[in-house]
Tab-separated table of C-alpha atoms in Angstrom:
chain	number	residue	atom	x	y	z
A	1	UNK	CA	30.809	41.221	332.640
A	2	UNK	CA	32.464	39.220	329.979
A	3	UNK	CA	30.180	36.548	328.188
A	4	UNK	CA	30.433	34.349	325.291
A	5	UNK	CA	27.194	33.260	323.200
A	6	UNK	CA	28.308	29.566	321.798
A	7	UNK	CA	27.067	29.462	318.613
A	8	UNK	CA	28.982	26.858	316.553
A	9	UNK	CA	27.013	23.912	315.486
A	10	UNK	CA	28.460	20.131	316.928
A	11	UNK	CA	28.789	18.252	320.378
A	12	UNK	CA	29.988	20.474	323.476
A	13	UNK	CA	29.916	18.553	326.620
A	14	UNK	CA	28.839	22.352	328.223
A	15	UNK	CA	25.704	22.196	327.077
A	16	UNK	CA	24.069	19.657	324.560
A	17	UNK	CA	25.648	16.686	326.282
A	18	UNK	CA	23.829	16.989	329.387
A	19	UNK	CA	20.513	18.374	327.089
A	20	UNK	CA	20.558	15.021	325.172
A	21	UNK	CA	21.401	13.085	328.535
A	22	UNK	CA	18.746	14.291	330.205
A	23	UNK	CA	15.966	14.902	326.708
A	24	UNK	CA	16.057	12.297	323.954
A	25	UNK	CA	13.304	13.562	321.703
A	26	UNK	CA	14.074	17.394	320.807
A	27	UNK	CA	13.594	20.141	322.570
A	28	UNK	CA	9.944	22.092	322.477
A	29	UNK	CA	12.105	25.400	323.759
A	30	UNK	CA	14.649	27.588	323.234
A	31	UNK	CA	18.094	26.923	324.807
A	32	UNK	CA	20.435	29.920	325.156
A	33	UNK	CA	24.024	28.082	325.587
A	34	UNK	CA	26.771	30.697	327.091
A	35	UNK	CA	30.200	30.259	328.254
A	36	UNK	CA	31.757	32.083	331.255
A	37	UNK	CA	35.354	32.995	331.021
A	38	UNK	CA	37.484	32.555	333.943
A	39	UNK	CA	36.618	36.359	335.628
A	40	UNK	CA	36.989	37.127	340.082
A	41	UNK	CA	34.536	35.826	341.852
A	42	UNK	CA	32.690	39.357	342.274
A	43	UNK	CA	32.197	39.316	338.610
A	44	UNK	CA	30.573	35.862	338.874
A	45	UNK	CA	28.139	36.675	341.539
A	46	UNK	CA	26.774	39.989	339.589
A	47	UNK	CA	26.231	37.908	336.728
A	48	UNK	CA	24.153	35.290	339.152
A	49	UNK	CA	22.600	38.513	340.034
A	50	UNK	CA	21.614	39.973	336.996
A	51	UNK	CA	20.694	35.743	335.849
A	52	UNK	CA	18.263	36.009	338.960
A	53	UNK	CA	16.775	39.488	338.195
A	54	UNK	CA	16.027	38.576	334.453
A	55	UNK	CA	14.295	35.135	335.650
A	56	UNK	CA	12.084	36.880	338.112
A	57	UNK	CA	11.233	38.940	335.392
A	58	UNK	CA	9.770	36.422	333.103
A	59	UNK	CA	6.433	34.516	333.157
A	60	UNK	CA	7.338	31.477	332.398
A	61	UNK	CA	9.562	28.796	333.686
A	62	UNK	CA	13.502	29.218	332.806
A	63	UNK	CA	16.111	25.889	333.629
A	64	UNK	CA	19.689	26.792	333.951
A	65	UNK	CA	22.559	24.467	334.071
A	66	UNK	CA	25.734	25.180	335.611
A	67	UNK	CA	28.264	22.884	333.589
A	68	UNK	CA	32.057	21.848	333.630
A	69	UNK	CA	34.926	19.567	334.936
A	70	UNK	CA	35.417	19.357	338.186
A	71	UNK	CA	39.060	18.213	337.734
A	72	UNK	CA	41.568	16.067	335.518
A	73	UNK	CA	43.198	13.318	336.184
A	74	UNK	CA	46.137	10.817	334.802
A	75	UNK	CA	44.654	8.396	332.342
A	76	UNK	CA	46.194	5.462	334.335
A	77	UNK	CA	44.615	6.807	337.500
A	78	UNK	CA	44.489	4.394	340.614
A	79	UNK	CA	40.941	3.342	342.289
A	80	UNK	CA	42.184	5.753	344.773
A	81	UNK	CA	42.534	8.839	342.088
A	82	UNK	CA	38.761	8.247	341.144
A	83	UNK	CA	37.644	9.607	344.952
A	84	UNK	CA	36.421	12.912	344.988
A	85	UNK	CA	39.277	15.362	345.596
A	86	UNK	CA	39.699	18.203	348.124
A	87	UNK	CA	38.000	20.782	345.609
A	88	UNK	CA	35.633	18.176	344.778
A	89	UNK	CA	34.392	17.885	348.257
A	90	UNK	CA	34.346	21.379	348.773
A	91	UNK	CA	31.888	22.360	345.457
A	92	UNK	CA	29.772	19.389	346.821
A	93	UNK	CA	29.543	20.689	350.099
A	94	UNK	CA	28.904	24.274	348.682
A	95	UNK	CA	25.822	22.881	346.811
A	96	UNK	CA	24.363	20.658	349.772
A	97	UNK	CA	25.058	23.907	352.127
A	98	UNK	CA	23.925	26.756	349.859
A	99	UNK	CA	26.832	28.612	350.640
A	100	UNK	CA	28.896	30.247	347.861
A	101	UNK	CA	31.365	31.751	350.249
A	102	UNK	CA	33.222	28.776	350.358
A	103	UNK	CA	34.147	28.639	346.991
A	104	UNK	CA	37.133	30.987	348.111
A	105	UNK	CA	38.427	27.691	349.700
A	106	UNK	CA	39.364	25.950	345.971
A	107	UNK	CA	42.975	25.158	345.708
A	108	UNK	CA	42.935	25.485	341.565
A	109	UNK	CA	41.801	28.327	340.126
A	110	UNK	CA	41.365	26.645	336.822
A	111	UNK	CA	38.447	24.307	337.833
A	112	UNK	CA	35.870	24.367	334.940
A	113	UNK	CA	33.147	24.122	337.027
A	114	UNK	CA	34.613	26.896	339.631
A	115	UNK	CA	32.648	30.119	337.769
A	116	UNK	CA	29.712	28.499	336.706
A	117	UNK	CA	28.939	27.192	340.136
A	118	UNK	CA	29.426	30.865	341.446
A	119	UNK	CA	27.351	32.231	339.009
A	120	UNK	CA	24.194	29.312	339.408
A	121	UNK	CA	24.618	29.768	343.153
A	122	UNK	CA	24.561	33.392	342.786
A	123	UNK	CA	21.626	33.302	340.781
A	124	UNK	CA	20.063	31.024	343.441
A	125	UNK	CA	21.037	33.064	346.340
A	126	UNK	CA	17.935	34.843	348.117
A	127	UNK	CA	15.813	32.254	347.093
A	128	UNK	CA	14.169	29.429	348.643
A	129	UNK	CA	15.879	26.238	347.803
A	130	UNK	CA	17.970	22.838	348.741
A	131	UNK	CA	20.447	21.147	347.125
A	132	UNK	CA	21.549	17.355	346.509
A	133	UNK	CA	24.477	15.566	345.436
A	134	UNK	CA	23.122	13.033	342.772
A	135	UNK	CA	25.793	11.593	341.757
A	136	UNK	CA	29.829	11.498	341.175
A	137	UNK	CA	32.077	9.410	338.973
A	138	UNK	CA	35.283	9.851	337.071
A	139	UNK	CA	34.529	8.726	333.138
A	140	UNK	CA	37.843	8.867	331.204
A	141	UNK	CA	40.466	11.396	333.324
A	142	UNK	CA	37.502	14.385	334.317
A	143	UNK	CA	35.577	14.123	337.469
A	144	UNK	CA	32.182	15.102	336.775
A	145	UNK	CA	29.426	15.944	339.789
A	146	UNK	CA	25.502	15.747	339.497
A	147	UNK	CA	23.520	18.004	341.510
A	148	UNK	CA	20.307	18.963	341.475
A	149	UNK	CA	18.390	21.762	342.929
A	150	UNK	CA	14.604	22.018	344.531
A	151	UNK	CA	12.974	24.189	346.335
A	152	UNK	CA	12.970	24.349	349.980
């Protein structure tokens, strides 16, 4: 299953973006950042797998965030453009359903947020838990979709 440590230093909106959004002060823990490739979606869900199996493993407490576009738009977009598009709707509904089956219904393969959806909701499958739409807004041209995950 391919898999990319990121290990240069400087400001990725993958990963330390939404760390410094969501922690001012620094970090009392280690943060593993990885990037996923674009791979099928079988090779997503066995790393969701494998993600779940090494949690369960551990003895303490492990946060993972699933990060990326949802989609790009024209810089002079209309009020319109800013509503969540069809893919948009369908990775929301996804999250508030708990059903990963329907990520076959994405019209672009080329979502950023497509594989590591599939491989958070893999890594979730099995397991106990709800999810919420938090929030969605269009900064700039890239449609970006909060969720959050609790247990059921």
């Amino acid at each position: 299953i391919p898999l990319l440590l990121q290990t240069a230093g400087g400001l990725d909106y993958g990963v330390t973006v939404p760390w410094l959004t969501m922690w001012s002060e620094s970090m009392p823990w280690t943060v593993v950042p990885f990037a996923i490739p674009p791979q099928s979606m079988e090779q997503g869900v066995r790393l969701g797998e494998l993600l779940r199996d090494f949690c369960q493993s551990q003895s303490t407490r492990i946060a993972i965030i699933a990060s990326g576009d949802t989609s790009r738009r024209p810089r002079n977009m209309s009020e319109a453009a800013r509503r969540p598009t069809a893919d948009e709707r369908v990775m929301s509904e996804v999250i508030v359903q708990n059903n990963v089956g329907r990520l076959t219904e994405l019209q672009t393969e080329d979502a950023c947020l497509r594989h590591p959806l599939i491989v958070l909701l893999a890594t979730l499958h099995g397991l106990p838990w709800r999810g919420h739409i938090g929030a969605f807004d269009v900064p700039l041209t890239v449609g970006q979709l909060v969720a959050g995950f609790a247990n059921a």
